[in-house]
XYZ file of C-alpha atoms in Angstrom:
738
model
C 186.894 50.975 119.492
C 186.850 52.537 122.962
C 184.019 55.047 123.409
C 183.218 56.091 126.959
C 182.299 59.760 126.553
C 179.284 61.197 124.804
C 176.096 59.522 123.559
C 176.379 55.930 122.316
C 173.823 53.747 120.545
C 174.657 50.043 120.615
C 172.467 48.527 117.933
C 172.472 44.899 119.027
C 170.918 42.273 116.795
C 169.291 39.101 118.090
C 171.740 36.751 119.777
C 174.683 39.169 119.584
C 175.325 39.395 123.324
C 173.916 42.832 124.114
C 173.682 42.144 127.854
C 177.321 41.080 127.914
C 178.313 44.256 126.040
C 176.384 46.516 128.408
C 177.799 44.706 131.434
C 181.345 45.042 130.097
C 180.862 48.778 129.616
C 179.539 49.250 133.133
C 182.389 47.209 134.658
C 184.944 49.161 132.613
C 183.623 52.515 133.865
C 184.036 51.371 137.468
C 187.336 49.511 137.007
C 188.962 52.508 135.260
C 187.589 54.804 138.002
C 185.797 56.985 135.503
C 182.951 57.069 138.023
C 182.071 55.725 141.430
C 179.419 52.991 141.354
C 176.945 55.415 142.942
C 177.477 57.848 140.051
C 176.168 55.457 137.393
C 172.487 55.120 136.495
C 171.709 51.782 134.845
C 168.081 50.993 134.042
C 166.470 47.766 132.867
C 162.893 46.648 132.246
C 162.589 43.643 134.541
C 163.827 42.687 137.980
C 165.252 39.528 136.447
C 167.386 41.560 134.025
C 168.538 43.826 136.862
C 169.562 40.833 139.002
C 171.385 39.234 136.083
C 173.286 42.433 135.335
C 174.216 42.916 138.997
C 175.536 39.343 139.154
C 177.558 39.729 135.946
C 179.022 43.071 136.994
C 179.855 41.578 140.388
C 181.978 38.924 138.707
C 184.008 41.725 137.093
C 184.347 44.266 139.889
C 183.631 42.234 143.035
C 182.034 43.883 146.064
C 182.038 47.288 144.398
C 178.739 46.284 142.804
C 177.102 46.606 146.230
C 177.686 50.355 145.984
C 175.411 50.693 142.925
C 172.096 51.959 144.308
C 170.951 53.186 140.906
C 171.005 49.851 139.074
C 167.447 48.584 138.676
C 164.179 48.819 136.779
C 162.589 52.078 135.682
C 159.921 51.671 138.342
C 162.263 50.790 141.200
C 164.525 53.764 140.471
C 161.530 56.057 140.000
C 160.152 54.932 143.370
C 163.493 55.613 145.065
C 163.643 59.126 143.643
C 160.014 59.826 144.539
C 160.587 58.842 148.182
C 163.066 61.708 148.377
C 160.804 64.290 146.745
C 157.293 63.084 147.551
C 156.248 66.379 149.130
C 156.768 68.155 145.807
C 153.811 66.222 144.322
C 151.597 66.339 147.402
C 152.617 62.992 148.921
C 154.490 61.912 152.039
C 157.685 59.862 151.888
C 155.899 56.777 153.237
C 153.420 56.689 150.342
C 151.834 53.394 149.309
C 152.080 51.879 145.821
C 148.685 50.355 145.022
C 148.336 47.268 142.857
C 145.883 46.636 140.028
C 143.143 45.218 142.279
C 143.229 48.258 144.558
C 143.190 50.530 141.530
C 140.100 48.836 140.103
C 138.252 48.995 143.436
C 138.992 52.709 143.714
C 137.855 53.407 140.160
C 134.670 51.333 140.577
C 133.765 53.356 143.662
C 134.287 56.579 141.706
C 132.137 55.343 138.819
C 129.297 54.393 141.162
C 129.544 57.749 142.961
C 129.229 59.514 139.606
C 126.013 57.620 138.857
C 127.432 55.823 135.803
C 126.651 52.266 134.775
C 129.840 50.297 135.504
C 128.798 47.643 132.992
C 128.733 50.209 130.211
C 131.816 52.072 131.408
C 133.952 49.374 133.099
C 136.575 50.323 135.652
C 139.065 48.131 133.791
C 138.609 50.240 130.654
C 139.212 53.442 132.617
C 142.266 51.914 134.302
C 143.681 51.009 130.890
C 143.156 54.549 129.600
C 144.803 56.123 132.647
C 147.762 53.772 132.317
C 148.098 54.693 128.641
C 147.987 58.405 129.430
C 150.633 58.056 132.109
C 152.859 56.001 129.791
C 152.679 58.926 127.373
C 153.621 61.418 130.077
C 150.177 63.063 130.072
C 148.648 64.682 133.161
C 144.872 65.281 133.324
C 145.234 68.840 132.043
C 147.259 67.585 129.056
C 144.446 65.516 127.523
C 143.063 66.770 124.239
C 139.442 66.539 123.138
C 139.891 63.139 121.490
C 141.460 61.602 124.599
C 138.796 63.176 126.805
C 136.054 61.565 124.704
C 137.598 58.114 125.150
C 135.624 57.505 128.351
C 132.016 58.171 129.373
C 131.267 60.573 126.511
C 133.750 63.265 127.423
C 134.437 62.576 131.103
C 137.883 61.029 130.741
C 139.745 64.099 131.954
C 137.382 64.574 134.892
C 137.781 60.988 136.087
C 141.561 61.054 135.611
C 141.829 64.252 137.694
C 139.550 62.901 140.437
C 141.485 59.634 140.505
C 144.753 61.495 141.045
C 143.146 63.534 143.844
C 141.912 60.345 145.525
C 145.382 58.833 145.357
C 146.904 61.884 147.004
C 144.247 61.787 149.728
C 145.239 58.157 150.362
C 148.955 59.057 150.261
C 149.282 56.552 147.441
C 150.280 56.255 143.811
C 150.065 53.595 141.135
C 152.958 52.266 139.063
C 152.420 54.826 136.321
C 152.907 57.641 138.831
C 156.418 56.536 139.786
C 157.888 58.028 136.622
C 155.194 60.588 135.797
C 155.508 62.286 139.191
C 159.296 62.505 138.821
C 158.960 63.814 135.272
C 156.688 66.553 136.643
C 159.218 67.291 139.403
C 162.075 67.564 136.883
C 160.028 69.956 134.757
C 158.829 72.211 137.572
C 161.794 72.072 139.970
C 164.938 72.758 137.999
C 167.182 72.427 141.050
C 166.088 68.806 141.591
C 166.789 67.933 137.950
C 170.241 69.553 138.144
C 170.998 67.586 141.287
C 170.488 64.291 139.437
C 172.193 65.530 136.281
C 175.294 66.247 138.346
C 175.021 62.983 140.272
C 174.909 60.672 137.261
C 178.136 60.847 135.295
C 177.027 57.957 133.071
C 173.622 56.595 132.110
C 173.151 53.096 130.680
C 169.835 51.779 129.336
C 168.966 48.211 128.376
C 166.274 47.304 125.765
C 165.919 50.915 124.656
C 163.561 49.933 121.836
C 160.959 49.049 124.484
C 160.851 52.462 126.184
C 157.561 54.334 126.262
C 157.112 58.078 126.042
C 157.370 58.899 129.756
C 160.524 56.781 130.117
C 162.002 58.455 127.066
C 161.260 61.975 128.374
C 162.589 61.059 131.838
C 165.863 59.741 130.412
C 166.336 62.613 127.984
C 166.067 65.198 130.773
C 168.568 63.339 132.960
C 171.073 63.008 130.096
C 170.912 66.561 128.738
C 173.682 67.980 130.942
C 176.550 65.484 130.453
C 175.130 63.549 127.446
C 177.021 60.460 128.614
C 174.162 58.123 127.794
C 174.633 54.680 126.297
C 171.564 52.797 125.145
C 171.455 49.214 123.942
C 168.617 47.909 121.825
C 167.364 46.510 118.564
C 164.765 48.379 116.553
C 163.955 45.097 114.794
C 162.794 43.627 118.108
C 160.400 46.381 119.162
C 157.196 44.360 119.681
C 155.445 45.897 122.669
C 153.516 48.886 121.323
C 150.413 47.562 123.101
C 152.283 48.264 126.356
C 153.110 51.786 125.212
C 156.572 51.083 123.755
C 157.526 53.384 120.875
C 160.052 52.194 118.314
C 160.520 55.857 117.299
C 162.535 56.422 120.497
C 165.462 54.347 119.245
C 165.054 55.472 115.631
C 165.514 59.135 116.589
C 168.347 58.658 119.093
C 170.902 60.267 116.782
C 168.595 63.264 116.329
C 168.082 63.618 120.087
C 171.824 63.359 120.709
C 173.720 64.791 117.706
C 177.113 63.239 117.141
C 176.159 59.978 118.830
C 178.409 57.023 118.142
C 176.504 54.109 116.600
C 178.032 50.709 117.241
C 176.418 47.740 115.524
C 176.668 44.312 117.147
C 176.059 41.987 114.189
C 177.828 38.728 115.015
C 175.195 36.266 116.159
C 176.271 33.508 118.559
C 172.980 31.608 118.544
C 171.598 30.615 115.161
C 172.714 28.960 111.924
C 173.380 31.054 108.785
C 170.182 29.839 107.088
C 168.042 30.892 110.050
C 169.717 34.307 110.233
C 169.428 34.872 106.493
C 165.743 33.967 106.529
C 165.075 36.367 109.420
C 167.150 39.144 107.851
C 165.427 38.763 104.475
C 162.054 39.021 106.164
C 162.810 42.121 108.252
C 164.304 43.924 105.246
C 160.726 44.489 104.087
C 160.263 47.009 106.926
C 160.911 50.642 106.022
C 161.186 52.098 109.543
C 164.477 50.583 110.696
C 168.121 51.525 111.157
C 169.452 48.464 109.367
C 172.089 45.839 110.120
C 173.228 42.498 108.751
C 173.614 39.561 111.135
C 176.310 36.972 110.481
C 177.670 33.958 112.296
C 180.563 31.497 112.341
C 178.195 28.623 113.163
C 178.017 25.862 110.469
C 175.289 26.304 107.830
C 172.858 23.695 109.207
C 169.394 23.086 107.789
C 167.313 25.534 105.812
C 164.156 26.928 107.379
C 161.282 24.582 106.574
C 157.878 25.906 105.513
C 155.147 23.262 105.665
C 151.609 23.636 104.316
C 148.934 21.455 105.956
C 145.231 20.929 105.380
C 143.827 22.347 108.636
C 144.502 23.115 112.308
C 144.136 19.549 113.608
C 146.577 18.267 110.976
C 148.974 21.051 111.964
C 148.945 19.787 115.561
C 149.348 16.176 114.410
C 152.277 17.062 112.174
C 154.074 18.984 114.918
C 153.474 16.112 117.351
C 154.972 13.612 114.882
C 157.993 15.845 114.240
C 158.659 16.210 117.974
C 158.373 12.451 118.525
C 160.899 11.949 115.712
C 163.286 14.446 117.307
C 162.893 12.642 120.625
C 163.758 9.297 119.008
C 166.859 10.918 117.525
C 168.004 11.948 120.994
C 166.810 15.566 121.173
C 165.763 16.758 124.617
C 162.181 17.995 124.905
C 163.405 20.973 126.939
C 165.051 22.242 123.754
C 161.843 22.059 121.699
C 159.363 24.942 121.599
C 156.148 25.936 119.838
C 155.628 29.684 119.530
C 152.141 30.961 118.672
C 150.878 34.412 117.744
C 147.818 34.247 120.023
C 147.028 32.285 123.159
C 143.977 30.551 121.713
C 146.268 28.636 119.324
C 147.687 26.547 122.174
C 144.449 24.556 122.617
C 144.905 22.434 119.488
C 148.412 21.395 120.552
C 147.447 20.712 124.152
C 144.650 18.356 123.092
C 146.915 16.541 120.640
C 149.793 16.141 123.084
C 147.420 14.740 125.711
C 146.266 12.141 123.188
C 149.787 10.975 122.306
C 151.235 11.300 125.816
C 153.750 14.035 124.998
C 154.790 16.114 128.005
C 154.439 19.871 127.606
C 154.397 23.081 129.617
C 152.660 26.390 129.018
C 155.034 29.276 129.744
C 153.878 32.829 130.432
C 150.238 31.871 130.931
C 147.778 29.187 131.927
C 146.906 26.007 130.144
C 143.988 26.629 127.848
C 141.317 25.064 130.073
C 142.759 26.750 133.172
C 142.288 30.315 131.925
C 139.717 32.289 133.899
C 137.326 32.933 131.020
C 137.431 29.276 129.949
C 136.775 28.082 133.513
C 133.822 30.480 133.703
C 132.371 29.130 130.453
C 132.898 25.543 131.608
C 131.139 26.357 134.896
C 128.040 27.427 132.946
C 128.171 24.173 130.991
C 128.616 22.106 134.152
C 125.516 23.649 135.753
C 123.559 22.975 132.561
C 124.699 19.351 132.540
C 124.470 18.860 136.296
C 122.388 21.383 138.281
C 123.626 19.900 141.564
C 127.186 21.107 140.803
C 127.375 23.700 143.583
C 131.012 24.629 142.912
C 130.268 25.542 139.305
C 127.110 27.465 140.225
C 128.911 29.457 142.916
C 131.575 30.444 140.377
C 129.168 32.019 137.901
C 126.000 32.986 139.791
C 127.313 36.577 139.770
C 129.627 36.402 136.753
C 129.135 38.675 134.940
C 128.059 41.005 137.736
C 124.330 40.730 138.442
C 124.153 42.533 141.788
C 124.137 39.267 143.757
C 126.682 39.902 146.484
C 128.260 37.885 149.276
C 125.222 38.327 151.543
C 122.922 36.767 148.950
C 125.321 33.856 148.514
C 125.420 33.365 152.291
C 121.620 33.116 152.414
C 121.626 30.683 149.491
C 124.169 28.450 151.231
C 122.249 28.619 154.504
C 119.014 27.508 152.871
C 120.784 24.808 150.834
C 122.246 23.314 154.025
C 118.907 23.481 155.843
C 116.961 21.760 153.063
C 119.572 19.482 151.508
C 118.998 21.142 148.152
C 121.681 21.965 145.599
C 122.642 25.640 145.574
C 120.783 26.366 142.337
C 117.534 24.807 143.575
C 117.869 26.544 146.946
C 118.330 29.907 145.246
C 115.182 29.321 143.214
C 113.172 28.580 146.352
C 114.479 31.756 147.950
C 113.397 33.719 144.896
C 109.792 32.677 145.710
C 109.936 34.316 149.154
C 110.586 37.685 150.734
C 113.897 36.564 152.234
C 115.785 38.406 149.504
C 115.313 41.953 148.179
C 112.994 42.205 145.143
C 115.835 42.951 142.742
C 117.825 39.883 143.831
C 114.704 37.693 143.601
C 114.052 38.856 140.052
C 117.665 38.382 139.042
C 117.807 34.829 140.401
C 114.503 33.905 138.793
C 115.737 35.253 135.457
C 119.007 33.348 135.716
C 117.241 30.101 136.585
C 114.940 30.633 133.622
C 117.967 30.924 131.380
C 119.447 27.694 132.751
C 116.165 25.866 132.158
C 116.092 26.987 128.527
C 119.771 26.144 128.038
C 119.122 22.658 129.448
C 116.363 22.145 126.914
C 118.725 23.369 124.181
C 121.390 20.899 125.285
C 119.101 17.997 124.354
C 118.665 19.137 120.750
C 121.550 21.504 119.968
C 125.190 20.726 119.258
C 127.521 21.770 122.126
C 129.313 24.457 120.119
C 126.059 26.275 119.371
C 125.006 25.903 122.997
C 128.104 27.637 124.402
C 127.815 30.463 121.878
C 124.221 31.011 123.009
C 125.153 30.879 126.690
C 128.003 33.371 126.316
C 125.747 35.790 124.424
C 122.600 35.498 126.558
C 124.381 35.468 129.925
C 126.056 38.799 129.159
C 129.546 37.321 129.506
C 130.510 38.150 125.939
C 129.145 41.693 126.251
C 131.122 42.166 129.483
C 134.415 41.434 127.705
C 133.535 43.568 124.688
C 132.794 46.502 126.988
C 136.322 46.374 128.426
C 137.820 47.451 125.078
C 141.321 46.244 125.933
C 143.876 43.929 124.324
C 143.465 41.495 127.235
C 139.695 41.361 126.783
C 140.090 40.823 123.041
C 142.423 37.893 123.750
C 139.880 36.409 126.170
C 137.185 36.664 123.502
C 139.487 34.832 121.078
C 139.973 32.092 123.674
C 136.201 31.691 124.059
C 135.829 31.474 120.279
C 138.447 28.730 120.278
C 136.542 26.922 123.052
C 133.423 26.897 120.872
C 135.505 25.648 117.960
C 136.897 22.831 120.117
C 133.357 21.795 121.067
C 132.412 21.327 117.412
C 134.207 17.980 117.500
C 131.776 16.560 120.104
C 128.209 15.339 119.663
C 127.086 15.805 123.259
C 127.847 18.164 126.095
C 128.671 15.240 128.369
C 131.285 13.919 125.929
C 132.995 17.297 125.836
C 132.989 17.760 129.616
C 134.487 14.295 130.059
C 137.227 15.214 127.587
C 138.022 18.403 129.538
C 138.175 16.421 132.783
C 140.751 14.082 131.241
C 142.815 17.008 129.962
C 142.734 18.744 133.345
C 143.778 15.511 135.024
C 146.932 15.356 132.908
C 150.084 14.685 134.900
C 151.297 18.083 136.075
C 154.489 16.953 137.777
C 157.463 19.186 137.159
C 159.890 16.305 136.777
C 161.051 15.242 133.336
C 161.607 17.193 130.158
C 158.711 18.953 128.463
C 157.987 20.733 125.210
C 157.526 24.468 125.741
C 154.391 26.154 124.339
C 154.215 29.935 124.565
C 153.382 33.111 122.684
C 156.049 34.844 120.606
C 155.800 37.910 122.838
C 156.646 35.813 125.891
C 159.593 34.139 124.100
C 161.650 37.295 123.557
C 165.122 36.763 125.023
C 164.851 32.947 124.956
C 166.346 30.398 122.562
C 165.673 26.778 121.590
C 167.406 24.178 119.435
C 164.206 23.134 117.648
C 161.434 25.618 116.973
C 157.946 25.255 115.493
C 156.024 28.336 114.356
C 152.403 27.403 113.492
C 149.571 29.531 112.149
C 151.477 31.629 109.592
C 148.374 32.637 107.634
C 146.895 35.989 106.767
C 144.556 37.067 109.541
C 146.307 34.926 112.125
C 149.859 36.177 111.614
C 149.880 39.026 110.821
C 146.918 39.444 113.148
C 143.901 40.892 111.393
C 142.905 42.722 114.563
C 146.322 44.389 114.759
C 146.146 45.459 111.112
C 142.618 46.829 111.493
C 143.597 48.877 114.533
C 147.079 50.057 113.540
C 147.472 49.873 109.771
C 150.996 50.023 108.338
C 152.647 50.658 111.695
C 151.050 47.509 113.095
C 152.079 45.515 110.012
C 155.709 46.479 110.579
C 155.447 45.496 114.238
C 153.903 42.152 113.238
C 156.869 41.644 110.911
C 159.269 42.460 113.762
C 157.423 39.868 115.813
C 157.990 37.308 113.049
C 161.689 38.255 113.052
C 161.855 37.729 116.822
C 160.156 34.345 116.425
C 162.593 32.994 113.818
C 165.670 34.219 115.696
C 164.705 32.188 118.794
C 165.873 29.077 116.885
C 169.417 27.740 117.207
C 169.471 24.690 114.910
C 166.082 24.067 113.284
C 163.139 26.319 112.504
C 159.859 25.001 111.060
C 157.054 27.320 109.943
C 153.564 25.914 109.318
C 150.469 27.295 107.624
C 147.057 25.666 107.139
C 144.800 25.832 104.083
C 141.690 25.895 106.288
C 140.816 27.218 109.727
C 137.597 26.887 111.689
C 136.732 30.435 112.753
C 133.501 31.276 114.609
C 132.034 27.927 113.629
C 132.722 28.255 109.905
C 135.414 26.628 107.843
C 137.405 29.408 106.187
C 139.996 28.954 103.490
C 143.311 30.541 104.430
C 146.234 31.801 102.420
C 149.823 31.690 103.665
C 151.037 34.733 105.534
C 152.697 37.439 103.469
C 155.681 36.830 105.735
C 156.118 33.380 104.178
C 156.435 35.020 100.765
C 159.025 37.466 102.112
C 161.418 34.720 103.228
C 164.420 34.477 100.854
C 164.030 31.361 98.699
C 167.702 30.368 98.961
C 167.354 29.722 102.687
C 163.965 28.006 102.754
C 162.622 24.586 101.794
C 158.881 24.278 101.175
C 156.762 21.155 101.460
C 153.058 20.372 101.756
C 150.901 17.545 103.042
C 147.975 18.569 100.808
C 146.897 15.958 98.245
C 144.174 15.879 95.647
C 144.506 19.451 94.515
C 141.770 22.030 94.100
C 138.962 19.507 93.485
C 139.487 17.882 96.901
C 139.650 21.327 98.514
C 136.340 22.323 96.916
C 134.668 19.048 97.864
C 135.621 19.282 101.507
C 134.837 22.978 101.728
C 131.357 22.432 100.257
C 130.742 19.744 102.859
C 131.772 21.983 105.763
C 130.236 25.182 104.443
C 126.739 23.910 103.512
C 124.701 27.117 103.946
C 121.575 25.104 104.832
C 123.172 22.787 107.410
C 122.221 25.020 110.327
C 118.503 24.773 109.442
C 118.444 21.126 110.426
C 119.337 22.161 113.975
C 116.983 25.140 114.223
C 114.406 24.860 117.009
C 111.262 26.959 117.565
C 111.365 29.459 120.389
C 109.790 28.334 123.653
C 107.852 30.360 126.193
C 109.011 29.833 129.781
C 106.634 29.664 132.691
C 107.517 29.187 136.313
C 105.929 26.001 137.512
C 106.650 22.439 138.678
C 108.949 21.934 135.684
C 111.419 24.353 137.175
C 112.077 22.114 140.134
C 112.548 19.051 137.962
C 114.844 20.907 135.586
C 117.076 21.926 138.446
C 117.339 18.437 139.921
C 118.028 16.207 136.913
C 121.382 15.462 135.370
C 122.845 13.943 132.245
C 123.709 10.304 131.952
C 127.032 9.482 130.291
C 125.048 7.973 127.417
C 124.643 10.573 124.641
C 121.216 12.238 124.386
C 119.774 10.426 127.422
C 118.490 12.261 130.433
C 118.015 10.489 133.740
C 116.836 11.569 137.143
C 119.652 12.653 139.408
C 120.213 10.511 142.481
C 118.821 13.438 144.450
C 115.586 13.402 142.442
C 112.832 15.946 142.433
C 110.811 13.755 144.769
C 113.598 13.693 147.307
C 113.650 17.492 147.247
C 109.960 17.827 148.103
C 109.727 20.384 150.877
C 108.415 18.997 154.196
C 106.800 21.346 156.734
C 108.309 21.722 160.184
C 106.324 19.891 162.865
C 107.076 22.525 165.504
C 105.513 25.402 163.528
C 101.723 25.835 163.313
C 99.230 28.421 162.061
C 98.640 31.105 164.661
C 102.015 30.552 166.289
C 104.277 33.466 167.217
C 107.747 33.224 165.595
C 110.948 35.229 165.236
C 112.862 35.997 162.006
C 116.397 37.460 162.046
C 115.538 39.991 159.349
C 111.845 40.795 159.889
C 111.548 40.340 163.674
C 108.466 38.951 165.480
C 105.304 37.857 163.742
C 102.355 35.445 163.601
C 102.027 32.519 161.169
C 98.965 33.021 158.945
C 99.437 30.193 156.470
C 101.648 27.215 155.652
C 102.400 25.528 152.304
C 105.108 22.919 152.468
C 108.141 24.630 153.932
C 106.893 28.112 153.038
C 105.175 30.236 155.647
C 103.015 33.326 155.305
C 103.638 35.536 158.340
C 102.271 38.862 159.487
C 105.274 40.599 161.045
C 104.793 43.320 163.628
C 107.171 45.743 161.911
C 107.662 44.450 158.363
C 104.092 43.502 157.495
C 103.032 40.365 155.634
C 105.900 38.321 154.152
C 106.419 34.912 152.596
C 109.437 33.133 154.108
C 110.952 29.681 154.427
C 110.400 27.912 157.744
C 114.111 27.193 158.286
C 114.659 30.949 158.705
C 112.344 31.292 161.718
C 112.273 30.088 165.333
C 109.321 29.640 167.674
C 109.015 32.708 169.931
């Protein structure tokens, strides 16, 4: 069927060649001279997709593709339009597009100027709200009372408006402005809108199910005149609502454009019939969908396997064994993938693959122990285990923010070099003098007190309990909770998984040695590797052999998603499951565990409702569980003893600043469990020696306080009466004889 005029919805199922169909349409329009290349608007979501489409079209129409200035991402096309009409929104044509870091710095400055506590009202939270508002096409004056209350008790609108004013003063905009500004121009300057409506004879849109509200409004205005808009998408693969995508946009296309032709692409060129039938049976449980039935000419192949295992570690072992078997049978590791619902799930597989020597890669993110929040937590643990670890201390001395800036760090380093002390010990000495402002001295003393108590805990407390205490008492956990974003929630899940991983170790030293071995894993890019990634990151990819672990209620579907979004979130979780299964070409294996360790407690799990929705004719089920309910109860009672934690409880201790502080900061752990030894740089070696060239009554000079006279001397600390600053206590390395 040839349909070039009027609105067209190409409903393209997974693996049906939607990009090829869209490319063929674009090439046909140019080859048949229905429009010049410059008269076609073709928008994609990623630069990679735009490059791929340009290359494919080029193979059809040759150099004519070079005359297509309007083929690109939403943002790139929006930026090009805005350059031409910048003055209409109060900008100049040479405006700057600021990145996320610049945005956060600008917002932090505004928060401080307003006298708000940035810890309570983080700039990152405000940035997320502003991005959400812009994705919905909302200007500051469009916010309702509920949206306004979302930040600083009713100051959301005020901050949004001031932020936009600051951007204009800087002749800048953020990524959200690129479309929002043009939407405002189209609405308020009819002649500009008509200019583009006349220019674009045809509009083509890729991945329409992923459009957000501002993109939808922008496209609808451009297409209203000619109505020659063709969108390609799959409502069953709409999985990015957390980015602002609205599945309703594709569901209401026929209402927006009456008489639209709907063309269903249902022949799948990727997967076996059993895999497609399993995915189709699952997605049929969704009510908000347009509906289609995928089919294929590929041979039947194997049924989808559903495997029940005892717990998370056994899940990782089972997957490792299955992959080793596939490798022995000649399968390439590059065609094997593990897709998880949440990033924290990768840790179990990484640890297992390190143990058995199976090469793997993390795609779309960092390895578990390389993630920023995990490295921060490990830095705390390293300082507890080894106070002379300057690199670890420097990473977290002001993380979360404690008001200890670069100048304080410079003074700490200077004193550490002058005395030969580790950074932590040097900072403690500085806190006993007037070299630092009172607030910084108090903050450092408080932090060192925490480290002393945590070191005492490390001798008597299991590592998992120690890290939970550190994350709570340091304020790190509260910092992430205050952000109130999906990213922060994911980071909290990763930290929970870190604590769970530590439950397998008796001592902190044992765990840190394990992490060191994992981090030292061969990272060479040569050779084939198993791919580990989230389902969200896997959209558009395909693999011969696929493993889908963690299909339990609360994990997948995500309990957090259900709590926040209800039925709509459940349907999106089901679409995510559909996307996961349809990444498989030949084999698909789903796993669920009877038990998971969550927040330090063994919790019995039930299989995901999605497992029950798979059509039985296309699934084989097996389990590794033996012993039945009695074994389950026995092991659960062992792990869930409600009195077990009492054996580890320790009485609270009162901290005093005294000689013990110095010793605590200069001792380290031996590799032998539960033994503490003096560090090679012992407390005795750190004893402060007075300078021979400084004496009582001598006139000296200090860079900060100026000239003064030495009144007293205790070790390397001097009491000086300064001419301008009065009496101060300083360290002798900071003064020179006058």
